Coordinates of C-alpha atoms in Angstrom, one line a residue:
Chain K
X917 CA -63.2 -26.4 -3.8
X918 CA -63.3 -28.7 -6.7
X919 CA -63.9 -26.8 -10.0
X920 CA -66.4 -27.9 -12.5
X921 CA -65.2 -28.8 -16.0
X922 CA -66.5 -25.5 -17.3
X923 CA -64.6 -23.5 -14.6
X924 CA -61.4 -25.4 -15.3
X925 CA -61.7 -24.7 -19.1
X926 CA -62.2 -21.0 -18.3
X927 CA -59.1 -20.8 -16.0
X928 CA -57.0 -22.6 -18.6
X929 CA -58.0 -20.1 -21.2
X930 CA -57.0 -17.2 -18.9
X931 CA -53.7 -18.8 -18.3
X932 CA -53.0 -19.2 -22.0
X933 CA -54.0 -15.6 -22.7
X934 CA -51.7 -14.5 -19.8
X935 CA -48.7 -16.4 -21.3
X936 CA -49.3 -14.8 -24.7
X937 CA -49.5 -11.2 -23.3
X938 CA -46.3 -11.8 -21.3
X939 CA -44.4 -13.2 -24.3
X940 CA -45.4 -10.2 -26.5
X941 CA -44.4 -7.7 -23.8
X942 CA -41.0 -9.4 -23.4
X943 CA -40.4 -9.3 -27.1
X944 CA -41.3 -5.6 -27.3
X945 CA -39.0 -4.8 -24.3
X946 CA -36.1 -6.8 -25.7
X947 CA -36.3 -5.2 -29.1
X948 CA -33.8 -2.5 -30.2
X949 CA -36.3 -0.2 -31.7
X950 CA -33.9 2.4 -32.8
X951 CA -31.8 0.1 -34.9
X952 CA -34.9 -1.6 -36.3
X953 CA -36.3 1.8 -37.2
X954 CA -33.2 2.7 -39.1
X955 CA -32.6 -0.6 -40.9
X956 CA -35.9 -2.4 -41.3
X957 CA -38.7 0.2 -41.0
X958 CA -36.9 3.1 -42.7
X959 CA -39.7 4.0 -45.0
X960 CA -38.5 7.6 -45.5
X961 CA -35.8 6.5 -47.9
X962 CA -37.6 4.0 -50.1
X963 CA -39.2 6.6 -52.4
X964 CA -36.8 5.9 -55.4
X965 CA -38.1 2.3 -55.5
X966 CA -41.4 3.6 -56.8
X967 CA -43.0 3.4 -59.3
X968 CA -40.5 0.9 -60.9
X969 CA -41.0 -1.9 -58.3
X970 CA -44.6 -1.7 -59.1
X971 CA -44.5 -1.2 -62.9
X972 CA -41.6 -3.5 -63.6
X973 CA -41.0 -5.7 -60.6
X974 CA -44.6 -6.7 -59.9
X975 CA -45.3 -7.1 -63.6
X976 CA -42.3 -9.3 -64.2
X977 CA -43.1 -11.5 -61.2
X978 CA -46.6 -12.0 -62.5
X979 CA -45.4 -12.8 -66.0
X980 CA -42.7 -15.2 -64.8
X981 CA -45.2 -17.0 -62.6
X982 CA -47.8 -17.2 -65.3
X983 CA -45.3 -18.6 -67.8
X984 CA -44.1 -21.2 -65.3
X985 CA -47.6 -22.2 -64.5
X986 CA -48.6 -22.7 -68.1
X987 CA -45.6 -24.9 -68.7
X988 CA -46.1 -26.6 -65.4
X989 CA -49.8 -27.3 -65.9
X990 CA -49.4 -28.8 -69.4
X991 CA -46.3 -30.8 -68.4
X992 CA -48.0 -31.8 -65.1
X993 CA -51.1 -33.1 -67.0
X994 CA -49.0 -35.1 -69.4
X995 CA -47.0 -36.6 -66.5
X996 CA -50.1 -37.4 -64.5
X997 CA -51.7 -39.2 -67.5
X998 CA -48.4 -41.0 -68.0
X999 CA -48.3 -42.0 -64.4
X1000 CA -51.8 -43.5 -64.6
X1001 CA -51.0 -45.2 -68.0
X1002 CA -51.2 -48.9 -68.4
X1003 CA -47.9 -48.8 -70.3
X1004 CA -45.1 -49.4 -67.8
X1005 CA -42.4 -47.4 -69.6
X1006 CA -44.6 -44.2 -69.3
X1007 CA -45.1 -44.8 -65.6
X1008 CA -41.4 -45.2 -65.0
X1009 CA -40.5 -42.1 -66.9
X1010 CA -43.1 -40.0 -65.1
X1011 CA -42.2 -41.4 -61.7
X1012 CA -38.5 -40.8 -62.4
X1013 CA -39.1 -37.2 -63.5
X1014 CA -41.4 -36.4 -60.6
X1015 CA -39.1 -37.8 -57.9
X1016 CA -36.1 -36.1 -59.5
X1017 CA -37.5 -32.6 -59.8
X1018 CA -39.3 -32.7 -56.4
X1019 CA -36.1 -33.9 -54.8
X1020 CA -33.7 -31.2 -55.8
X1021 CA -33.8 -27.5 -54.9
X1022 CA -35.4 -25.3 -57.5
X1023 CA -32.4 -23.1 -57.3
X1024 CA -30.2 -25.8 -58.9
X1025 CA -32.7 -26.1 -61.7
X1026 CA -32.4 -22.4 -62.4
X1027 CA -28.6 -22.6 -62.4
X1028 CA -28.7 -25.7 -64.7
X1029 CA -31.0 -24.0 -67.3
X1030 CA -29.5 -20.6 -66.8
X1031 CA -25.8 -21.6 -67.2
X1032 CA -25.4 -25.3 -67.7
X1033 CA -27.6 -26.2 -70.6
X1034 CA -26.8 -23.0 -72.6
X1035 CA -23.1 -23.8 -72.1
X1036 CA -23.4 -27.5 -72.9
X1037 CA -25.4 -26.9 -76.1
X1038 CA -23.9 -23.6 -77.1
X1039 CA -27.3 -21.8 -77.1
X1040 CA -28.2 -18.4 -76.0
X1041 CA -31.5 -18.2 -74.0
X1042 CA -33.0 -15.0 -72.8
X1043 CA -34.1 -14.8 -69.2
X1044 CA -37.8 -15.3 -69.9
X1045 CA -37.2 -18.6 -71.6
X1046 CA -35.0 -19.8 -68.7
X1047 CA -37.6 -18.9 -66.1
X1048 CA -40.4 -20.5 -68.2
X1049 CA -38.5 -23.8 -68.5
X1050 CA -37.0 -23.9 -65.0
X1051 CA -40.1 -22.8 -63.1
X1052 CA -42.3 -24.9 -65.4
X1053 CA -40.3 -28.1 -65.1
X1054 CA -40.2 -27.9 -61.3
X1055 CA -43.9 -27.0 -61.2
X1056 CA -44.8 -29.9 -63.5
X1057 CA -43.4 -32.4 -61.0
X1058 CA -45.6 -31.0 -58.2
X1059 CA -48.7 -30.4 -60.3
X1060 CA -48.4 -33.9 -61.8
X1061 CA -48.9 -35.4 -58.3
X1062 CA -51.8 -33.0 -57.6
X1063 CA -53.5 -33.9 -60.9
X1064 CA -52.9 -37.6 -60.4
X1065 CA -54.7 -37.5 -57.1
X1066 CA -57.5 -35.5 -58.7
X1067 CA -57.9 -37.9 -61.6
X1068 CA -58.0 -40.8 -59.2
X1069 CA -60.6 -39.1 -57.0
X1070 CA -63.1 -39.2 -59.9
X1071 CA -65.2 -42.3 -59.2
X1072 CA -64.4 -45.3 -61.5
X1073 CA -68.1 -45.4 -62.5
X1074 CA -67.7 -42.1 -64.4
X1075 CA -65.2 -43.6 -66.8
X1076 CA -67.3 -46.8 -67.1
X1077 CA -70.5 -44.8 -67.8
X1078 CA -68.6 -42.7 -70.5
X1079 CA -67.1 -45.8 -72.1
X1080 CA -70.4 -47.6 -72.1
X1081 CA -71.8 -44.7 -74.1
X1082 CA -69.3 -45.6 -76.8
X1083 CA -66.7 -42.9 -75.9
X1084 CA -63.1 -43.9 -76.7
X1085 CA -60.7 -43.7 -73.7
X1086 CA -59.3 -40.3 -74.7
X1087 CA -62.7 -38.7 -75.2
X1088 CA -64.0 -40.1 -71.9
X1089 CA -60.9 -38.5 -70.2
X1090 CA -61.3 -35.2 -72.0
X1091 CA -65.1 -34.7 -71.7
X1092 CA -65.9 -36.5 -68.4
X1093 CA -63.0 -37.3 -66.1
X1094 CA -60.6 -34.3 -66.6
X1095 CA -63.3 -31.6 -66.1
X1096 CA -64.4 -33.3 -62.8
X1097 CA -60.8 -33.8 -61.7
X1098 CA -60.1 -30.2 -62.5
X1099 CA -62.8 -29.1 -60.1
X1100 CA -61.3 -31.3 -57.4
X1101 CA -57.8 -30.0 -57.8
X1102 CA -58.6 -26.3 -58.2
X1103 CA -57.8 -25.5 -54.5
X1104 CA -54.4 -27.3 -54.4
X1105 CA -53.6 -25.9 -57.9
X1106 CA -54.2 -22.4 -56.6
X1107 CA -51.8 -23.2 -53.7
X1108 CA -49.3 -24.3 -56.4
X1109 CA -49.5 -20.8 -58.0
X1110 CA -48.7 -19.3 -54.6
X1111 CA -45.5 -21.5 -54.4
X1112 CA -44.6 -20.5 -58.0
X1113 CA -45.0 -16.8 -57.3
X1114 CA -42.4 -17.1 -54.5
X1115 CA -40.1 -19.4 -56.5
X1116 CA -40.0 -17.0 -59.4
X1117 CA -37.6 -15.0 -57.1
X1118 CA -34.9 -17.6 -57.7
X1119 CA -34.2 -15.9 -61.0
X1120 CA -31.9 -13.6 -59.1
X1121 CA -29.1 -16.1 -59.7
X1122 CA -29.1 -15.1 -63.4
X1123 CA -27.8 -11.9 -64.7
X1124 CA -30.7 -9.6 -65.2
X1125 CA -31.1 -6.4 -67.1
X1126 CA -33.1 -3.6 -65.4
X1127 CA -36.2 -4.4 -67.5
X1128 CA -36.1 -8.0 -66.3
X1129 CA -36.0 -7.3 -62.6
X1130 CA -38.7 -8.9 -60.5
X1131 CA -39.8 -8.1 -57.0
X1132 CA -37.0 -9.8 -55.1
X1133 CA -34.3 -8.3 -57.3
X1134 CA -35.7 -4.8 -56.7
X1135 CA -35.5 -5.5 -53.0
X1136 CA -31.9 -6.7 -53.1
X1137 CA -30.9 -3.8 -55.3
X1138 CA -32.5 -1.4 -52.9
X1139 CA -30.5 -2.7 -50.0
X1140 CA -27.3 -1.7 -51.6
X1141 CA -28.4 1.6 -53.2
X1142 CA -30.8 3.3 -50.8
X1143 CA -29.1 3.1 -47.4
X1144 CA -32.3 2.1 -45.8
X1145 CA -31.0 -1.2 -44.5
X1146 CA -33.3 -4.2 -45.2
X1147 CA -36.4 -2.0 -45.7
X1148 CA -36.5 -2.5 -49.5
X1149 CA -36.9 -6.3 -48.9
X1150 CA -39.8 -5.6 -46.6
X1151 CA -41.4 -3.6 -49.4
X1152 CA -40.8 -6.5 -51.8
X1153 CA -42.3 -8.9 -49.3
X1154 CA -45.4 -6.7 -49.0
X1155 CA -45.9 -6.9 -52.8
X1156 CA -45.7 -10.7 -52.6
X1157 CA -48.4 -10.7 -50.0
X1158 CA -50.5 -8.5 -52.3
X1159 CA -50.4 -11.4 -54.8
X1160 CA -50.5 -14.4 -52.5
X1161 CA -53.2 -13.5 -50.0
X1162 CA -55.9 -13.0 -52.6
X1163 CA -54.9 -16.3 -54.1
X1164 CA -55.1 -17.9 -50.7
X1165 CA -58.6 -16.6 -50.3
X1166 CA -59.5 -17.8 -53.8
X1167 CA -58.3 -21.3 -52.9
X1168 CA -60.4 -21.3 -49.8
X1169 CA -63.4 -20.2 -51.8
X1170 CA -62.9 -23.0 -54.3
X1171 CA -62.6 -25.4 -51.4
X1172 CA -65.9 -24.5 -49.8
X1173 CA -67.5 -24.6 -53.3
X1174 CA -66.3 -28.1 -54.0
X1175 CA -67.4 -29.3 -50.6
X1176 CA -70.9 -28.0 -51.4
X1177 CA -71.4 -29.3 -54.9
X1178 CA -69.7 -31.2 -57.7
X1179 CA -71.0 -28.9 -60.4
Chain J
X1078 CA -98.3 -41.3 -77.5
X1079 CA -97.5 -41.5 -81.2
X1080 CA -93.9 -41.0 -80.4
X1081 CA -93.9 -44.0 -78.1
X1082 CA -95.4 -46.1 -80.8
X1083 CA -92.9 -44.9 -83.3
X1084 CA -90.1 -45.7 -80.9
X1085 CA -91.6 -49.1 -80.3
X1086 CA -91.5 -49.9 -84.0
X1087 CA -88.0 -48.6 -84.3
X1088 CA -86.6 -50.5 -81.5
X1089 CA -88.4 -53.6 -82.6
X1090 CA -86.8 -53.4 -86.0
X1091 CA -83.3 -52.6 -84.7
X1092 CA -83.3 -54.8 -81.6
X1093 CA -80.1 -56.8 -81.2
X1094 CA -79.8 -60.2 -79.7
X1095 CA -77.1 -61.5 -77.4
X1096 CA -75.3 -64.8 -77.5
X1097 CA -72.9 -66.0 -74.9
X1098 CA -71.0 -69.2 -75.2
X1099 CA -68.9 -70.9 -72.4
X1100 CA -68.0 -67.6 -70.8
X1101 CA -65.4 -67.8 -68.1
X1102 CA -64.0 -65.0 -66.0
X1103 CA -61.5 -65.2 -63.1
X1104 CA -60.1 -62.6 -60.7
X1105 CA -56.8 -64.2 -59.8
X1106 CA -57.6 -67.7 -58.5
X1107 CA -61.2 -66.8 -57.9
X1108 CA -63.3 -68.0 -60.8
X1109 CA -66.5 -65.9 -60.9
X1110 CA -68.0 -67.2 -64.1
X1111 CA -67.6 -70.9 -64.7
X1112 CA -68.7 -71.4 -68.3
X1113 CA -71.9 -69.6 -68.9
X1114 CA -74.0 -69.9 -72.1
X1115 CA -77.0 -67.7 -72.6
X1116 CA -79.1 -66.5 -75.5
X1117 CA -81.2 -63.4 -75.6
X1118 CA -83.4 -63.0 -78.7
X1119 CA -84.0 -59.6 -80.2
X1120 CA -86.9 -58.0 -78.4
X1121 CA -86.7 -60.4 -75.5
X1122 CA -86.5 -59.3 -71.8
X1123 CA -84.4 -61.6 -69.7
X1124 CA -83.9 -61.1 -65.9
X1125 CA -80.8 -62.5 -64.2
X1126 CA -81.4 -63.3 -60.6
X1127 CA -79.4 -65.0 -57.9
X1128 CA -77.6 -64.4 -54.6
X1129 CA -74.9 -61.7 -54.4
X1130 CA -71.6 -63.0 -55.5
X1131 CA -73.2 -65.4 -58.0
X1132 CA -71.5 -63.6 -60.9
X1133 CA -74.6 -62.0 -62.5
X1134 CA -73.3 -58.5 -62.5
X1135 CA -69.9 -59.7 -63.9
X1136 CA -71.8 -61.5 -66.6
X1137 CA -73.7 -58.4 -67.5
X1138 CA -70.6 -56.3 -67.5
X1139 CA -68.9 -58.8 -69.8
X1140 CA -71.6 -58.2 -72.5
X1141 CA -70.3 -54.7 -73.2
X1142 CA -66.8 -55.6 -72.2
X1143 CA -66.5 -53.5 -69.1
X1144 CA -65.1 -56.8 -67.9
X1145 CA -62.9 -58.8 -70.2
X1146 CA -63.8 -62.5 -70.1
X1147 CA -60.9 -65.0 -70.0
X1148 CA -62.6 -67.6 -72.2
X1149 CA -65.7 -67.9 -74.3
X1150 CA -67.4 -65.9 -77.0
X1151 CA -69.8 -63.0 -76.9
X1152 CA -72.0 -61.9 -79.8
X1153 CA -74.0 -58.7 -79.6
X1154 CA -76.1 -57.8 -82.6
X1155 CA -73.7 -58.2 -85.6
X1156 CA -70.6 -57.8 -83.4
X1157 CA -68.4 -60.5 -82.1
X1158 CA -67.4 -58.7 -78.9
X1159 CA -64.7 -61.2 -78.0
X1160 CA -62.9 -60.8 -81.3
X1161 CA -59.7 -58.8 -80.4
X1162 CA -60.1 -56.8 -83.6
X1163 CA -63.7 -55.6 -82.9
X1164 CA -64.3 -51.9 -82.6
X1165 CA -65.4 -51.8 -79.0
X1166 CA -66.6 -48.2 -79.1
X1167 CA -68.7 -48.8 -82.1
X1168 CA -70.3 -51.9 -80.5
X1169 CA -71.0 -50.1 -77.2
X1170 CA -73.0 -47.4 -79.1
X1171 CA -75.6 -50.1 -79.7
X1172 CA -75.7 -51.2 -76.1
X1173 CA -77.1 -49.0 -73.4
X1174 CA -76.0 -49.6 -69.8
X1175 CA -77.7 -48.5 -66.6
X1176 CA -75.7 -48.8 -63.4
X1177 CA -76.7 -49.4 -59.8
X1178 CA -75.1 -46.1 -58.8
X1179 CA -76.5 -44.2 -61.8
X1180 CA -73.1 -42.7 -62.6
X1181 CA -74.6 -39.5 -64.0
X1182 CA -72.0 -36.9 -65.0
X1183 CA -72.2 -34.5 -62.0
X1184 CA -70.8 -31.5 -63.9
X1185 CA -73.5 -31.7 -66.5
X1186 CA -77.2 -31.1 -66.2
X1187 CA -79.8 -33.7 -67.1
X1188 CA -80.1 -32.5 -70.7
X1189 CA -76.3 -32.3 -71.2
X1190 CA -75.9 -35.8 -69.7
X1191 CA -78.2 -37.0 -72.5
X1192 CA -76.5 -35.0 -75.3
X1193 CA -72.8 -35.2 -74.7
X1194 CA -72.3 -38.7 -76.2
X1195 CA -74.6 -37.9 -79.0
X1196 CA -72.6 -34.9 -80.1
X1197 CA -69.1 -36.3 -79.3
X1198 CA -69.6 -39.9 -80.4
X1199 CA -72.4 -39.9 -82.9
X1200 CA -71.4 -36.5 -84.2
X1201 CA -75.1 -35.3 -84.2
X1202 CA -75.6 -31.6 -84.5
X1203 CA -76.3 -29.9 -81.2
X1204 CA -79.9 -29.0 -82.1
X1205 CA -80.8 -32.6 -83.1
X1206 CA -79.1 -34.0 -80.0
X1207 CA -81.1 -31.6 -77.8
X1208 CA -84.3 -32.7 -79.5
X1209 CA -83.5 -36.4 -78.9
X1210 CA -82.4 -35.8 -75.3
X1211 CA -85.6 -33.8 -74.7
X1212 CA -87.8 -36.6 -76.2
X1213 CA -86.1 -39.2 -74.0
X1214 CA -86.3 -37.1 -70.9
X1215 CA -90.1 -36.8 -71.6
X1216 CA -90.2 -40.5 -72.1
X1217 CA -89.0 -41.2 -68.6
X1218 CA -91.3 -38.4 -67.2
X1219 CA -88.6 -35.8 -66.5
X1220 CA -88.9 -33.3 -69.3
X1221 CA -89.6 -30.6 -66.8
X1222 CA -86.3 -31.2 -64.9
X1223 CA -84.0 -31.1 -68.0
X1224 CA -81.9 -28.3 -66.6
X1225 CA -81.4 -29.7 -63.1
X1226 CA -78.0 -31.1 -62.2
X1227 CA -77.7 -34.6 -60.7
X1228 CA -77.2 -33.3 -57.2
X1229 CA -80.6 -31.6 -57.5
X1230 CA -82.4 -34.8 -58.3
X1231 CA -83.6 -37.7 -56.2
X1232 CA -82.1 -41.1 -56.6
X1233 CA -85.1 -42.3 -58.7
X1234 CA -85.0 -39.2 -60.9
X1235 CA -81.2 -39.7 -61.4
X1236 CA -81.7 -43.3 -62.5
X1237 CA -84.4 -42.2 -64.9
X1238 CA -82.1 -39.6 -66.4
X1239 CA -79.5 -42.4 -66.7
X1240 CA -82.0 -44.4 -68.6
X1241 CA -82.8 -41.4 -70.9
X1242 CA -79.1 -40.9 -71.4
X1243 CA -78.6 -44.5 -72.6
X1244 CA -81.7 -44.3 -74.8
X1245 CA -80.5 -41.1 -76.4
X1246 CA -77.9 -43.2 -78.2
X1247 CA -80.7 -45.2 -79.9
X1248 CA -79.4 -48.5 -78.4
X1249 CA -80.5 -51.9 -79.7
X1250 CA -79.9 -53.6 -76.4
X1251 CA -80.2 -52.3 -72.8
X1252 CA -78.3 -53.7 -69.9
X1253 CA -79.5 -53.0 -66.4
X1254 CA -77.2 -53.7 -63.4
X1255 CA -79.4 -53.7 -60.3
X1256 CA -81.0 -50.4 -61.3
X1257 CA -83.2 -50.1 -58.2
X1258 CA -80.9 -51.5 -55.5
X1259 CA -79.5 -48.1 -54.5
X1260 CA -82.9 -46.4 -54.5
X1261 CA -85.2 -45.2 -51.7
X1262 CA -88.2 -47.6 -51.7
X1263 CA -90.7 -44.9 -52.7
X1264 CA -88.8 -44.1 -55.9
X1265 CA -88.3 -47.7 -57.1
X1266 CA -91.8 -47.8 -58.7
X1267 CA -91.1 -44.9 -61.1
X1268 CA -87.9 -46.5 -62.4
X1269 CA -89.6 -49.9 -62.8
X1270 CA -92.5 -48.4 -64.7
X1271 CA -90.1 -46.7 -67.1
X1272 CA -88.4 -50.1 -67.6
X1273 CA -91.8 -51.8 -68.1
X1274 CA -92.7 -49.3 -70.8
X1275 CA -89.4 -49.9 -72.5
X1276 CA -90.0 -53.7 -72.5
X1277 CA -93.5 -53.1 -74.0
X1278 CA -91.9 -51.1 -76.8
X1279 CA -89.9 -54.1 -77.8
X1280 CA -86.5 -53.2 -76.4
X1281 CA -84.1 -56.1 -75.9
X1282 CA -83.3 -56.0 -72.2
X1283 CA -80.9 -58.0 -69.9
X1284 CA -81.7 -57.0 -66.3
X1285 CA -79.9 -58.0 -63.2
X1286 CA -82.4 -57.5 -60.4
X1287 CA -83.7 -58.5 -57.0
X1288 CA -87.2 -57.2 -57.9
X1289 CA -89.0 -60.6 -58.3
X1290 CA -92.4 -58.9 -58.9
X1291 CA -90.9 -57.0 -61.8
X1292 CA -89.1 -60.1 -63.2
X1293 CA -92.3 -62.2 -63.1
X1294 CA -94.4 -59.5 -64.7
X1295 CA -92.1 -58.1 -67.3
X1296 CA -89.4 -60.7 -68.1
X1297 CA -90.0 -63.2 -70.9
X1298 CA -87.4 -65.4 -69.3
X1299 CA -85.6 -65.6 -65.9
X1300 CA -82.2 -67.0 -65.4
X1301 CA -81.1 -68.1 -62.0
X1302 CA -77.4 -68.0 -61.3
X1303 CA -75.5 -69.3 -58.3
X1304 CA -71.7 -69.8 -57.8
X1305 CA -70.8 -68.7 -61.3
X1306 CA -73.1 -71.1 -63.2
X1307 CA -76.6 -71.0 -64.6
X1308 CA -78.6 -73.2 -62.2
X1309 CA -82.0 -72.8 -63.8
X1310 CA -83.7 -70.9 -66.6
X1311 CA -87.1 -70.7 -68.1
X1312 CA -90.3 -68.8 -68.5
X1313 CA -90.4 -66.1 -65.7
X1314 CA -93.6 -67.3 -64.2
X1315 CA -92.4 -70.9 -64.0
X1316 CA -89.0 -70.2 -62.6
X1317 CA -90.3 -67.8 -59.9
X1318 CA -93.5 -69.6 -59.0
X1319 CA -92.5 -73.2 -59.5
X1320 CA -88.7 -73.6 -59.5
X1321 CA -87.4 -77.0 -60.2
X1322 CA -83.9 -76.8 -58.6
X1323 CA -83.6 -76.9 -54.9
X1324 CA -81.0 -74.1 -54.9
X1325 CA -83.5 -71.9 -56.8
X1326 CA -86.3 -72.8 -54.3
X1327 CA -84.1 -71.9 -51.4
X1328 CA -83.0 -68.6 -52.9
X1329 CA -86.5 -67.5 -53.7
X1330 CA -87.8 -68.5 -50.3
X1331 CA -85.2 -66.2 -48.8
X1332 CA -85.8 -63.3 -51.2
X1333 CA -89.6 -63.3 -51.5
X1334 CA -91.5 -61.7 -48.8
X1335 CA -94.5 -64.0 -48.3
X1336 CA -96.7 -61.2 -47.2
X1337 CA -95.8 -59.3 -50.3
X1338 CA -96.1 -61.9 -53.1
X1339 CA -97.9 -65.2 -52.8
X1340 CA -95.7 -67.8 -54.4
X1341 CA -98.5 -70.4 -54.6
X1342 CA -100.6 -68.0 -56.7

């Protein structure tokens, strides 16, 4: 009666598949399809969202993300180099910055730069600037850690070889170490862009004019104006996936490329 | 072969000597170099031999300041390397270094490996840098592989590109840190023959090596180090074939394969 290892594996697989089927069936039976049809999958009423969610919302989300990424990448590179510096003060500043901005919710940063800083310094910033700074400063903290790991992953011999050819430290970093580090961090950096895309939604805490709406704001607006329940949020979510899934695939492609070659 | 002869004349004219005095280097409480003095005349080939941990690689790395000595003075060509005000980068341009692990730049092809420092450091125009790189790749027998990337080359080929890269800066002194230790046995010969030609052309060379055959044939002098001091030095043939110190004898007995090289010869 005793089963062989292969038979046992087969039985175990059937049992797992059975549990999955039962769970899905239970979920389908337990669901109130009528209500969900009205308030989540009510696609008949979302017509008015188009084409603005596409022309304005998607466009703004992409712009906000790109601006945040540019600031985050430059700031992150600076912080990473500071963190690896032999000068202790630079290291402390970088460490303090990174721990602070990684440790607080991005939402607070948006509020601080959206309301607090303009109030404290009596300045008037437009939304684009606020997003750029808030998103960029949070992103810089995460990107700094990614870049630091990438810079440290370049073998020490590379720097030594560059220096022994007479390159000053900065030139060796710019021409030899950073290009190699960049190849190493391309996959995690792409993931960082995905996080930024989603974090750009936090701008909803600021007062936006219609031309500044991004995807989430369109979704939230649709909830109150279209009478289709949460369906507009579902549409906004789908648009995020349109951005993030290709990025995900791109990250995976970079990853398999860097596993294959260092070029 | 006219090029080689020209190079020979050039290196002979420009060759730089090395002078080390009372060099000391410690890592924490571990003293690796315990007061080393060593002279290398322009055009001379000196091999450093000794057991691992004897400090020979550290000594070599001190010469172009990849390691900072704690005490002592280093003169390379006209530079006092240990003077805190010396322009290290300027000095290093005169000193080529070849590493055990090659350290080629993996994101650049062989040709670009040889041109990047020329254009960025010496500010040579790209066309001239390309020409120099090409000539040096030909010199190490790899002109036909100039557009290959390091990961498309064998270990021996990579090391020859690394030599061409160093030569492209027109160095007056070449440092070799166990250049064949990481190579497959069948590619060692190619690298050694490139180094042999370089020595013939009159390049000043300081070589850390375990290749006793090479040391005996090519080196003008051999320096045996153990425990951070120079135990014995002299004419290559004499140190390797008829060592005076018992520590040298012991080391050579362990290193030399009697079926490969006959010591008594």
